[in-house]
Short mmCIF file of N, CA and C in Angstrom, two decimals:
data_model
loop_
_atom_site.label_atom_id
_atom_site.label_comp_id
_atom_site.label_asym_id
_atom_site.label_seq_id
_atom_site.Cartn_x
_atom_site.Cartn_y
_atom_site.Cartn_z
N MET A 14 29.29 3.46 20.21
CA MET A 14 28.61 3.60 18.92
C MET A 14 27.29 2.85 19.01
N ALA A 15 26.29 3.58 18.47
CA ALA A 15 24.93 3.02 18.45
C ALA A 15 24.72 1.96 17.35
N ARG A 16 24.04 0.89 17.80
CA ARG A 16 23.87 -0.11 16.78
C ARG A 16 22.57 0.23 16.03
N GLU A 17 22.62 -0.04 14.72
CA GLU A 17 21.38 0.11 13.92
C GLU A 17 20.43 -0.98 14.06
N ALA A 18 19.11 -0.73 14.02
CA ALA A 18 18.18 -1.71 14.13
C ALA A 18 18.21 -2.48 12.75
N PRO A 19 18.04 -3.90 12.89
CA PRO A 19 18.02 -4.68 11.70
C PRO A 19 16.82 -4.22 10.74
N LEU A 20 17.09 -4.40 9.46
CA LEU A 20 16.05 -4.09 8.55
C LEU A 20 14.93 -5.06 8.59
N ALA A 21 13.76 -4.63 8.37
CA ALA A 21 12.58 -5.58 8.47
C ALA A 21 12.63 -6.47 7.26
N THR A 22 12.22 -7.64 7.38
CA THR A 22 12.13 -8.57 6.26
C THR A 22 10.79 -8.39 5.57
N PRO A 23 10.68 -8.73 4.33
CA PRO A 23 9.38 -8.58 3.61
C PRO A 23 8.24 -9.28 4.36
N GLY A 24 8.49 -10.44 4.97
CA GLY A 24 7.51 -11.07 5.86
C GLY A 24 7.11 -10.28 7.03
N GLU A 25 8.04 -9.58 7.72
CA GLU A 25 7.66 -8.69 8.81
C GLU A 25 6.77 -7.57 8.31
N ILE A 26 7.17 -7.01 7.24
CA ILE A 26 6.43 -5.87 6.63
C ILE A 26 5.02 -6.40 6.27
N LEU A 27 4.90 -7.52 5.70
CA LEU A 27 3.61 -8.12 5.30
C LEU A 27 2.75 -8.17 6.56
N HIS A 28 3.29 -8.81 7.56
CA HIS A 28 2.52 -9.03 8.78
C HIS A 28 2.18 -7.76 9.44
N GLU A 29 3.17 -6.95 9.78
CA GLU A 29 3.00 -5.80 10.59
C GLU A 29 2.29 -4.55 9.94
N GLU A 30 2.52 -4.41 8.65
CA GLU A 30 1.96 -3.16 7.98
C GLU A 30 0.73 -3.55 7.18
N TRP A 31 0.42 -4.79 6.89
CA TRP A 31 -0.73 -5.15 6.05
C TRP A 31 -1.70 -6.05 6.76
N LEU A 32 -1.27 -7.28 7.17
CA LEU A 32 -2.16 -8.25 7.69
C LEU A 32 -2.79 -7.68 9.03
N LYS A 33 -1.96 -7.37 9.95
CA LYS A 33 -2.54 -7.01 11.37
C LYS A 33 -3.40 -5.74 11.19
N PRO A 34 -2.97 -4.64 10.55
CA PRO A 34 -3.87 -3.48 10.48
C PRO A 34 -5.19 -3.71 9.77
N MET A 35 -5.14 -4.57 8.75
CA MET A 35 -6.30 -4.90 7.97
C MET A 35 -7.08 -6.04 8.55
N GLY A 36 -6.71 -6.71 9.63
CA GLY A 36 -7.37 -7.81 10.16
C GLY A 36 -7.54 -9.05 9.28
N ILE A 37 -6.57 -9.22 8.52
CA ILE A 37 -6.48 -10.31 7.49
C ILE A 37 -5.63 -11.43 8.10
N SER A 38 -6.16 -12.67 8.04
CA SER A 38 -5.37 -13.81 8.53
C SER A 38 -4.52 -14.24 7.37
N GLN A 39 -3.35 -14.90 7.73
CA GLN A 39 -2.42 -15.57 6.69
C GLN A 39 -3.30 -16.47 5.79
N TYR A 40 -4.12 -17.25 6.39
CA TYR A 40 -4.98 -18.17 5.62
C TYR A 40 -5.90 -17.56 4.53
N ALA A 41 -6.51 -16.42 5.12
CA ALA A 41 -7.45 -15.66 4.22
C ALA A 41 -6.70 -15.05 3.01
N LEU A 42 -5.45 -14.47 3.37
CA LEU A 42 -4.65 -13.86 2.27
C LEU A 42 -4.25 -14.92 1.22
N ALA A 43 -3.79 -16.09 1.83
CA ALA A 43 -3.40 -17.18 0.85
C ALA A 43 -4.58 -17.59 -0.08
N LYS A 44 -5.66 -17.76 0.42
CA LYS A 44 -6.77 -18.16 -0.34
C LYS A 44 -7.20 -17.10 -1.40
N ALA A 45 -7.11 -15.84 -0.92
CA ALA A 45 -7.47 -14.69 -1.86
C ALA A 45 -6.56 -14.56 -3.08
N ILE A 46 -5.32 -14.86 -2.81
CA ILE A 46 -4.32 -14.65 -3.86
C ILE A 46 -3.97 -16.01 -4.58
N GLY A 47 -4.55 -17.08 -4.11
CA GLY A 47 -4.42 -18.42 -4.80
C GLY A 47 -3.05 -19.09 -4.61
N VAL A 48 -2.54 -18.98 -3.38
CA VAL A 48 -1.29 -19.72 -2.97
C VAL A 48 -1.53 -20.55 -1.77
N PRO A 49 -0.75 -21.53 -1.53
CA PRO A 49 -0.90 -22.44 -0.40
C PRO A 49 -0.70 -21.52 0.92
N PRO A 50 -1.49 -21.76 1.99
CA PRO A 50 -1.33 -21.05 3.25
C PRO A 50 0.07 -21.25 3.80
N ARG A 51 0.68 -22.33 3.56
CA ARG A 51 2.01 -22.48 4.11
C ARG A 51 3.00 -21.55 3.50
N ARG A 52 2.89 -21.12 2.28
CA ARG A 52 3.74 -20.20 1.67
C ARG A 52 3.69 -18.85 2.32
N ILE A 53 2.54 -18.36 2.69
CA ILE A 53 2.36 -17.14 3.43
C ILE A 53 2.91 -17.24 4.74
N ASN A 54 2.65 -18.26 5.44
CA ASN A 54 3.23 -18.54 6.78
C ASN A 54 4.72 -18.45 6.73
N GLU A 55 5.37 -19.17 5.75
CA GLU A 55 6.86 -19.17 5.70
C GLU A 55 7.38 -17.89 5.40
N ILE A 56 6.76 -17.07 4.53
CA ILE A 56 7.12 -15.71 4.16
C ILE A 56 7.12 -14.99 5.54
N VAL A 57 6.03 -14.88 6.27
CA VAL A 57 5.97 -14.12 7.48
C VAL A 57 7.06 -14.59 8.50
N LEU A 58 7.28 -15.85 8.60
CA LEU A 58 8.26 -16.31 9.53
C LEU A 58 9.76 -16.07 9.06
N GLY A 59 9.95 -15.61 7.89
CA GLY A 59 11.21 -15.33 7.25
C GLY A 59 11.87 -16.60 6.80
N LYS A 60 11.19 -17.64 6.66
CA LYS A 60 11.78 -18.97 6.09
C LYS A 60 11.73 -19.12 4.59
N ARG A 61 11.04 -18.18 3.95
CA ARG A 61 10.80 -18.24 2.57
C ARG A 61 10.89 -16.85 1.92
N ALA A 62 11.64 -16.71 0.76
CA ALA A 62 11.66 -15.43 0.13
C ALA A 62 10.37 -15.25 -0.77
N ILE A 63 10.11 -14.08 -1.07
CA ILE A 63 8.91 -13.72 -1.93
C ILE A 63 9.41 -13.84 -3.45
N THR A 64 8.75 -14.74 -4.11
CA THR A 64 9.09 -14.96 -5.52
C THR A 64 8.37 -13.83 -6.31
N ALA A 65 8.87 -13.75 -7.61
CA ALA A 65 8.18 -12.73 -8.59
C ALA A 65 6.70 -13.02 -8.65
N ASP A 66 6.26 -14.26 -8.75
CA ASP A 66 4.91 -14.62 -8.89
C ASP A 66 4.15 -14.20 -7.67
N THR A 67 4.68 -14.49 -6.50
CA THR A 67 3.93 -14.11 -5.27
C THR A 67 3.86 -12.60 -5.04
N ALA A 68 4.97 -11.92 -5.50
CA ALA A 68 5.03 -10.44 -5.38
C ALA A 68 3.91 -9.81 -6.25
N VAL A 69 3.75 -10.38 -7.46
CA VAL A 69 2.70 -9.83 -8.33
C VAL A 69 1.29 -10.09 -7.74
N ARG A 70 1.15 -11.22 -7.15
CA ARG A 70 -0.13 -11.56 -6.51
C ARG A 70 -0.44 -10.58 -5.31
N LEU A 71 0.64 -10.37 -4.49
CA LEU A 71 0.45 -9.43 -3.38
C LEU A 71 0.24 -8.11 -3.87
N ALA A 72 0.89 -7.63 -4.87
CA ALA A 72 0.69 -6.32 -5.38
C ALA A 72 -0.79 -5.99 -5.93
N VAL A 73 -1.26 -7.03 -6.63
CA VAL A 73 -2.55 -6.96 -7.13
C VAL A 73 -3.60 -6.83 -5.94
N TYR A 74 -3.41 -7.78 -4.93
CA TYR A 74 -4.36 -7.78 -3.86
C TYR A 74 -4.26 -6.42 -3.03
N PHE A 75 -3.09 -5.93 -2.77
CA PHE A 75 -2.95 -4.75 -1.88
C PHE A 75 -2.93 -3.51 -2.68
N GLY A 76 -2.86 -3.54 -4.01
CA GLY A 76 -2.83 -2.29 -4.85
C GLY A 76 -1.50 -1.64 -4.63
N THR A 77 -0.44 -2.46 -4.68
CA THR A 77 0.82 -1.84 -4.50
C THR A 77 1.68 -2.32 -5.81
N ASP A 78 2.99 -2.01 -5.79
CA ASP A 78 3.87 -2.36 -6.89
C ASP A 78 4.56 -3.68 -6.53
N ALA A 79 4.67 -4.47 -7.51
CA ALA A 79 5.33 -5.85 -7.16
C ALA A 79 6.71 -5.71 -6.77
N ARG A 80 7.46 -4.78 -7.29
CA ARG A 80 8.88 -4.57 -6.81
C ARG A 80 8.97 -4.25 -5.40
N SER A 81 7.99 -3.63 -4.78
CA SER A 81 8.06 -3.23 -3.39
C SER A 81 8.11 -4.55 -2.59
N TRP A 82 7.63 -5.66 -2.98
CA TRP A 82 7.58 -6.93 -2.30
C TRP A 82 8.82 -7.73 -2.40
N MET A 83 9.74 -7.39 -3.39
CA MET A 83 10.96 -8.20 -3.61
C MET A 83 12.07 -7.71 -2.78
#
């Protein structure tokens, strides 16, 4: 039986589909959306969940829907 690949975490999606392709550092994103850089780093590392507030900030910055970040 084939094993399914684990689902990507919101932090992996943020890093692989947004930050890397756009050439944005975690620090630059944090400053742009008004959150501490540590918060973005912990999200990317999978150590912190994305709160509703951070989801709204990411959605505004990237032009997406806040629900897609939760």
